[in-house]
Amino acid sequence: MKVQRGYKCRLYPTKEQEKMFNINFNCSRFVYNHFLALRKQEYEEQNKTINFFECSKLLTELKHTEGYEWLNESDSQCLQQALRDLDTAYKNFFRRIKKHQPPYGFPKFHSKNGKQTYRTPNTNGGTAIRVEDTGVRFSKVGTVKQRGLQDFNGRIINATIERTNTGKYFCSLCVEEELEIKDNQGGVIGIDVGIKEFYTDSNGDKVDNPKTLRKLEQKLIREQRRLSRKQKG
């Protein structure tokens, strides 16, 4: 059975690597916003939308247009991923409307202020992103020193690079792993829920604590501040 798991680590890029990361942040954000505006305009004027494949073709043309050559400096795969993320956001919004469910928020323009992220798939036969002894290697960036990455056995699907408001860099790897399902032959398994591990069973299997609150506490703080500023009613 194959499952997808996330592994996160802190990155310590050099000045040149920071420059390349920032190019990817800026180009990815520009592509997302440019084609969001184009899709909104197309829908308002023609009452139709353009899909991912049409956007991808237009992106290729844009990269060869005078004044937009700088888009070629970035990782081309992260630009394609920006188009996929935009297409997914559109589909989620309209799918829930058709089902008469509370809709996702309509896709919003990405801001150049605050936290910056981009995602890139592991292409070139799974060699564009790989973990080495000295760090994590990314296409066009090189090997970036890292700390905190756990050992894993699996295939890296994609990586999300993040720069926080304080200028720290992080990487989240999406890894596909083979999960071994053990047959207990009709026996009974005891499960102990803990703090360090989410649970440990009598077979010795352990599941890490997802620490959901710790991961979301900054968002919780922001939402509590917003709530405190609201007026009753």
PDB file of N, CA and C in Angstrom, residues 54-113:
ATOM      1  N   GLU A  54      -4.279  25.538 -21.977  1.00  0.00           N
ATOM      2  CA  GLU A  54      -4.257  26.806 -22.710  1.00  0.00           C
ATOM      3  C   GLU A  54      -3.350  27.812 -22.009  1.00  0.00           C
ATOM      4  N   CYS A  55      -3.414  27.836 -20.681  1.00  0.00           N
ATOM      5  CA  CYS A  55      -2.550  28.740 -19.922  1.00  0.00           C
ATOM      6  C   CYS A  55      -1.077  28.368 -20.108  1.00  0.00           C
ATOM      7  N   SER A  56      -0.800  27.061 -20.144  1.00  0.00           N
ATOM      8  CA  SER A  56       0.574  26.601 -20.331  1.00  0.00           C
ATOM      9  C   SER A  56       1.120  27.043 -21.682  1.00  0.00           C
ATOM     10  N   LYS A  57       0.288  26.958 -22.713  1.00  0.00           N
ATOM     11  CA  LYS A  57       0.703  27.402 -24.051  1.00  0.00           C
ATOM     12  C   LYS A  57       0.955  28.910 -24.054  1.00  0.00           C
ATOM     13  N   LEU A  58       0.070  29.668 -23.396  1.00  0.00           N
ATOM     14  CA  LEU A  58       0.233  31.117 -23.333  1.00  0.00           C
ATOM     15  C   LEU A  58       1.477  31.505 -22.522  1.00  0.00           C
ATOM     16  N   LEU A  59       1.802  30.694 -21.505  1.00  0.00           N
ATOM     17  CA  LEU A  59       2.996  30.960 -20.710  1.00  0.00           C
ATOM     18  C   LEU A  59       4.252  30.809 -21.567  1.00  0.00           C
ATOM     19  N   THR A  60       4.278  29.784 -22.403  1.00  0.00           N
ATOM     20  CA  THR A  60       5.422  29.585 -23.300  1.00  0.00           C
ATOM     21  C   THR A  60       5.594  30.791 -24.226  1.00  0.00           C
ATOM     22  N   GLU A  61       4.478  31.291 -24.750  1.00  0.00           N
ATOM     23  CA  GLU A  61       4.536  32.463 -25.617  1.00  0.00           C
ATOM     24  C   GLU A  61       4.989  33.699 -24.839  1.00  0.00           C
ATOM     25  N   LEU A  62       4.523  33.805 -23.595  1.00  0.00           N
ATOM     26  CA  LEU A  62       4.871  34.966 -22.775  1.00  0.00           C
ATOM     27  C   LEU A  62       6.372  35.004 -22.488  1.00  0.00           C
ATOM     28  N   LYS A  63       6.968  33.825 -22.268  1.00  0.00           N
ATOM     29  CA  LYS A  63       8.394  33.756 -21.952  1.00  0.00           C
ATOM     30  C   LYS A  63       9.266  34.181 -23.139  1.00  0.00           C
ATOM     31  N   HIS A  64       8.677  34.170 -24.340  1.00  0.00           N
ATOM     32  CA  HIS A  64       9.408  34.612 -25.526  1.00  0.00           C
ATOM     33  C   HIS A  64       8.981  36.016 -25.980  1.00  0.00           C
ATOM     34  N   THR A  65       8.187  36.670 -25.160  1.00  0.00           N
ATOM     35  CA  THR A  65       7.717  38.018 -25.471  1.00  0.00           C
ATOM     36  C   THR A  65       8.697  39.045 -24.917  1.00  0.00           C
ATOM     37  N   GLU A  66       8.946  40.089 -25.677  1.00  0.00           N
ATOM     38  CA  GLU A  66       9.874  41.132 -25.238  1.00  0.00           C
ATOM     39  C   GLU A  66       9.387  41.765 -23.943  1.00  0.00           C
ATOM     40  N   GLY A  67      10.284  41.861 -23.002  1.00  0.00           N
ATOM     41  CA  GLY A  67       9.949  42.433 -21.701  1.00  0.00           C
ATOM     42  C   GLY A  67       9.650  41.392 -20.639  1.00  0.00           C
ATOM     43  N   TYR A  68       9.484  40.111 -21.057  1.00  0.00           N
ATOM     44  CA  TYR A  68       9.182  39.038 -20.108  1.00  0.00           C
ATOM     45  C   TYR A  68      10.239  37.938 -20.134  1.00  0.00           C
ATOM     46  N   GLU A  69      11.393  38.228 -20.734  1.00  0.00           N
ATOM     47  CA  GLU A  69      12.445  37.213 -20.832  1.00  0.00           C
ATOM     48  C   GLU A  69      12.949  36.774 -19.463  1.00  0.00           C
ATOM     49  N   TRP A  70      12.772  37.621 -18.454  1.00  0.00           N
ATOM     50  CA  TRP A  70      13.252  37.301 -17.112  1.00  0.00           C
ATOM     51  C   TRP A  70      12.568  36.075 -16.509  1.00  0.00           C
ATOM     52  N   LEU A  71      11.423  35.687 -17.071  1.00  0.00           N
ATOM     53  CA  LEU A  71      10.743  34.487 -16.586  1.00  0.00           C
ATOM     54  C   LEU A  71      11.582  33.228 -16.824  1.00  0.00           C
ATOM     55  N   ASN A  72      12.471  33.284 -17.835  1.00  0.00           N
ATOM     56  CA  ASN A  72      13.309  32.130 -18.146  1.00  0.00           C
ATOM     57  C   ASN A  72      14.413  31.906 -17.122  1.00  0.00           C
ATOM     58  N   GLU A  73      14.630  32.865 -16.234  1.00  0.00           N
ATOM     59  CA  GLU A  73      15.665  32.706 -15.211  1.00  0.00           C
ATOM     60  C   GLU A  73      15.243  31.743 -14.114  1.00  0.00           C
ATOM     61  N   SER A  74      13.945  31.527 -13.966  1.00  0.00           N
ATOM     62  CA  SER A  74      13.454  30.700 -12.867  1.00  0.00           C
ATOM     63  C   SER A  74      13.387  29.229 -13.261  1.00  0.00           C
ATOM     64  N   ASP A  75      13.096  28.395 -12.270  1.00  0.00           N
ATOM     65  CA  ASP A  75      12.828  26.975 -12.494  1.00  0.00           C
ATOM     66  C   ASP A  75      11.515  26.870 -13.275  1.00  0.00           C
ATOM     67  N   SER A  76      11.575  26.345 -14.497  1.00  0.00           N
ATOM     68  CA  SER A  76      10.382  26.302 -15.354  1.00  0.00           C
ATOM     69  C   SER A  76       9.276  25.456 -14.745  1.00  0.00           C
ATOM     70  N   GLN A  77       9.651  24.432 -13.956  1.00  0.00           N
ATOM     71  CA  GLN A  77       8.640  23.542 -13.385  1.00  0.00           C
ATOM     72  C   GLN A  77       7.805  24.233 -12.303  1.00  0.00           C
ATOM     73  N   CYS A  78       8.401  25.182 -11.571  1.00  0.00           N
ATOM     74  CA  CYS A  78       7.617  25.865 -10.543  1.00  0.00           C
ATOM     75  C   CYS A  78       6.591  26.803 -11.179  1.00  0.00           C
ATOM     76  N   LEU A  79       6.875  27.287 -12.412  1.00  0.00           N
ATOM     77  CA  LEU A  79       5.896  28.117 -13.117  1.00  0.00           C
ATOM     78  C   LEU A  79       4.722  27.271 -13.586  1.00  0.00           C
ATOM     79  N   GLN A  80       5.022  26.069 -14.082  1.00  0.00           N
ATOM     80  CA  GLN A  80       3.950  25.155 -14.476  1.00  0.00           C
ATOM     81  C   GLN A  80       3.108  24.759 -13.252  1.00  0.00           C
ATOM     82  N   GLN A  81       3.781  24.581 -12.111  1.00  0.00           N
ATOM     83  CA  GLN A  81       3.058  24.218 -10.895  1.00  0.00           C
ATOM     84  C   GLN A  81       2.148  25.346 -10.440  1.00  0.00           C
ATOM     85  N   ALA A  82       2.567  26.596 -10.639  1.00  0.00           N
ATOM     86  CA  ALA A  82       1.715  27.738 -10.291  1.00  0.00           C
ATOM     87  C   ALA A  82       0.429  27.706 -11.105  1.00  0.00           C
ATOM     88  N   LEU A  83       0.538  27.315 -12.397  1.00  0.00           N
ATOM     89  CA  LEU A  83      -0.656  27.199 -13.241  1.00  0.00           C
ATOM     90  C   LEU A  83      -1.549  26.057 -12.763  1.00  0.00           C
ATOM     91  N   ARG A  84      -0.933  24.940 -12.341  1.00  0.00           N
ATOM     92  CA  ARG A  84      -1.724  23.807 -11.837  1.00  0.00           C
ATOM     93  C   ARG A  84      -2.452  24.190 -10.551  1.00  0.00           C
ATOM     94  N   ASP A  85      -1.768  24.900  -9.664  1.00  0.00           N
ATOM     95  CA  ASP A  85      -2.395  25.317  -8.404  1.00  0.00           C
ATOM     96  C   ASP A  85      -3.563  26.266  -8.671  1.00  0.00           C
ATOM     97  N   LEU A  86      -3.392  27.157  -9.633  1.00  0.00           N
ATOM     98  CA  LEU A  86      -4.471  28.075  -9.991  1.00  0.00           C
ATOM     99  C   LEU A  86      -5.647  27.307 -10.569  1.00  0.00           C
ATOM    100  N   ASP A  87      -5.371  26.341 -11.427  1.00  0.00           N
ATOM    101  CA  ASP A  87      -6.432  25.544 -12.037  1.00  0.00           C
ATOM    102  C   ASP A  87      -7.186  24.738 -10.974  1.00  0.00           C
ATOM    103  N   THR A  88      -6.454  24.193 -10.014  1.00  0.00           N
ATOM    104  CA  THR A  88      -7.080  23.441  -8.918  1.00  0.00           C
ATOM    105  C   THR A  88      -7.973  24.343  -8.079  1.00  0.00           C
ATOM    106  N   ALA A  89      -7.508  25.565  -7.792  1.00  0.00           N
ATOM    107  CA  ALA A  89      -8.304  26.510  -7.003  1.00  0.00           C
ATOM    108  C   ALA A  89      -9.608  26.849  -7.717  1.00  0.00           C
ATOM    109  N   TYR A  90      -9.541  27.034  -9.047  1.00  0.00           N
ATOM    110  CA  TYR A  90     -10.740  27.305  -9.839  1.00  0.00           C
ATOM    111  C   TYR A  90     -11.708  26.134  -9.782  1.00  0.00           C
ATOM    112  N   LYS A  91     -11.200  24.926 -10.006  1.00  0.00           N
ATOM    113  CA  LYS A  91     -12.054  23.741 -10.033  1.00  0.00           C
ATOM    114  C   LYS A  91     -12.722  23.509  -8.691  1.00  0.00           C
ATOM    115  N   ASN A  92     -11.977  23.689  -7.600  1.00  0.00           N
ATOM    116  CA  ASN A  92     -12.564  23.506  -6.265  1.00  0.00           C
ATOM    117  C   ASN A  92     -13.690  24.499  -6.010  1.00  0.00           C
ATOM    118  N   PHE A  93     -13.488  25.740  -6.447  1.00  0.00           N
ATOM    119  CA  PHE A  93     -14.494  26.782  -6.233  1.00  0.00           C
ATOM    120  C   PHE A  93     -15.794  26.454  -6.963  1.00  0.00           C
ATOM    121  N   PHE A  94     -15.692  26.131  -8.264  1.00  0.00           N
ATOM    122  CA  PHE A  94     -16.898  25.887  -9.051  1.00  0.00           C
ATOM    123  C   PHE A  94     -17.524  24.524  -8.761  1.00  0.00           C
ATOM    124  N   ARG A  95     -16.719  23.549  -8.345  1.00  0.00           N
ATOM    125  CA  ARG A  95     -17.269  22.232  -8.021  1.00  0.00           C
ATOM    126  C   ARG A  95     -18.207  22.323  -6.827  1.00  0.00           C
ATOM    127  N   ARG A  96     -17.802  23.081  -5.830  1.00  0.00           N
ATOM    128  CA  ARG A  96     -18.630  23.197  -4.636  1.00  0.00           C
ATOM    129  C   ARG A  96     -19.881  24.032  -4.902  1.00  0.00           C
ATOM    130  N   ILE A  97     -19.788  24.995  -5.813  1.00  0.00           N
ATOM    131  CA  ILE A  97     -20.975  25.765  -6.186  1.00  0.00           C
ATOM    132  C   ILE A  97     -22.001  24.867  -6.872  1.00  0.00           C
ATOM    133  N   LYS A  98     -21.530  23.997  -7.779  1.00  0.00           N
ATOM    134  CA  LYS A  98     -22.437  23.092  -8.484  1.00  0.00           C
ATOM    135  C   LYS A  98     -23.117  22.112  -7.535  1.00  0.00           C
ATOM    136  N   LYS A  99     -22.423  21.754  -6.462  1.00  0.00           N
ATOM    137  CA  LYS A  99     -22.989  20.823  -5.484  1.00  0.00           C
ATOM    138  C   LYS A  99     -23.790  21.553  -4.404  1.00  0.00           C
ATOM    139  N   HIS A 100     -23.929  22.884  -4.566  1.00  0.00           N
ATOM    140  CA  HIS A 100     -24.664  23.712  -3.602  1.00  0.00           C
ATOM    141  C   HIS A 100     -24.076  23.585  -2.197  1.00  0.00           C
ATOM    142  N   GLN A 101     -22.746  23.498  -2.148  1.00  0.00           N
ATOM    143  CA  GLN A 101     -22.035  23.454  -0.882  1.00  0.00           C
ATOM    144  C   GLN A 101     -21.412  24.821  -0.623  1.00  0.00           C
ATOM    145  N   PRO A 102     -21.126  25.132   0.646  1.00  0.00           N
ATOM    146  CA  PRO A 102     -20.420  26.393   0.910  1.00  0.00           C
ATOM    147  C   PRO A 102     -19.119  26.415   0.123  1.00  0.00           C
ATOM    148  N   PRO A 103     -18.938  27.371  -0.773  1.00  0.00           N
ATOM    149  CA  PRO A 103     -17.781  27.328  -1.675  1.00  0.00           C
ATOM    150  C   PRO A 103     -16.479  27.707  -1.010  1.00  0.00           C
ATOM    151  N   TYR A 104     -15.393  27.186  -1.570  1.00  0.00           N
ATOM    152  CA  TYR A 104     -14.083  27.709  -1.232  1.00  0.00           C
ATOM    153  C   TYR A 104     -14.065  29.183  -1.638  1.00  0.00           C
ATOM    154  N   GLY A 105     -13.177  29.964  -1.013  1.00  0.00           N
ATOM    155  CA  GLY A 105     -13.038  31.339  -1.442  1.00  0.00           C
ATOM    156  C   GLY A 105     -12.542  31.395  -2.871  1.00  0.00           C
ATOM    157  N   PHE A 106     -13.016  32.382  -3.618  1.00  0.00           N
ATOM    158  CA  PHE A 106     -12.559  32.535  -5.002  1.00  0.00           C
ATOM    159  C   PHE A 106     -11.054  32.779  -4.976  1.00  0.00           C
ATOM    160  N   PRO A 107     -10.315  32.218  -5.935  1.00  0.00           N
ATOM    161  CA  PRO A 107      -8.856  32.390  -5.950  1.00  0.00           C
ATOM    162  C   PRO A 107      -8.445  33.852  -5.792  1.00  0.00           C
ATOM    163  N   LYS A 108      -7.500  34.088  -4.908  1.00  0.00           N
ATOM    164  CA  LYS A 108      -7.046  35.451  -4.623  1.00  0.00           C
ATOM    165  C   LYS A 108      -5.642  35.670  -5.178  1.00  0.00           C
ATOM    166  N   PHE A 109      -5.348  36.928  -5.459  1.00  0.00           N
ATOM    167  CA  PHE A 109      -4.021  37.282  -5.935  1.00  0.00           C
ATOM    168  C   PHE A 109      -3.012  37.104  -4.804  1.00  0.00           C
ATOM    169  N   HIS A 110      -1.838  36.605  -5.154  1.00  0.00           N
ATOM    170  CA  HIS A 110      -0.784  36.409  -4.171  1.00  0.00           C
ATOM    171  C   HIS A 110      -0.029  37.708  -3.937  1.00  0.00           C
ATOM    172  N   SER A 111       0.256  37.987  -2.689  1.00  0.00           N
ATOM    173  CA  SER A 111       0.935  39.226  -2.325  1.00  0.00           C
ATOM    174  C   SER A 111       2.449  39.026  -2.281  1.00  0.00           C
ATOM    175  N   LYS A 112       3.170  40.085  -2.608  1.00  0.00           N
ATOM    176  CA  LYS A 112       4.631  40.031  -2.523  1.00  0.00           C
ATOM    177  C   LYS A 112       5.107  40.292  -1.101  1.00  0.00           C
ATOM    178  N   ASN A 113       4.189  40.648  -0.215  1.00  0.00           N
ATOM    179  CA  ASN A 113       4.527  40.892   1.182  1.00  0.00           C
ATOM    180  C   ASN A 113       4.249  39.645   2.009  1.00  0.00           C
TER     181      ASN A 113
END
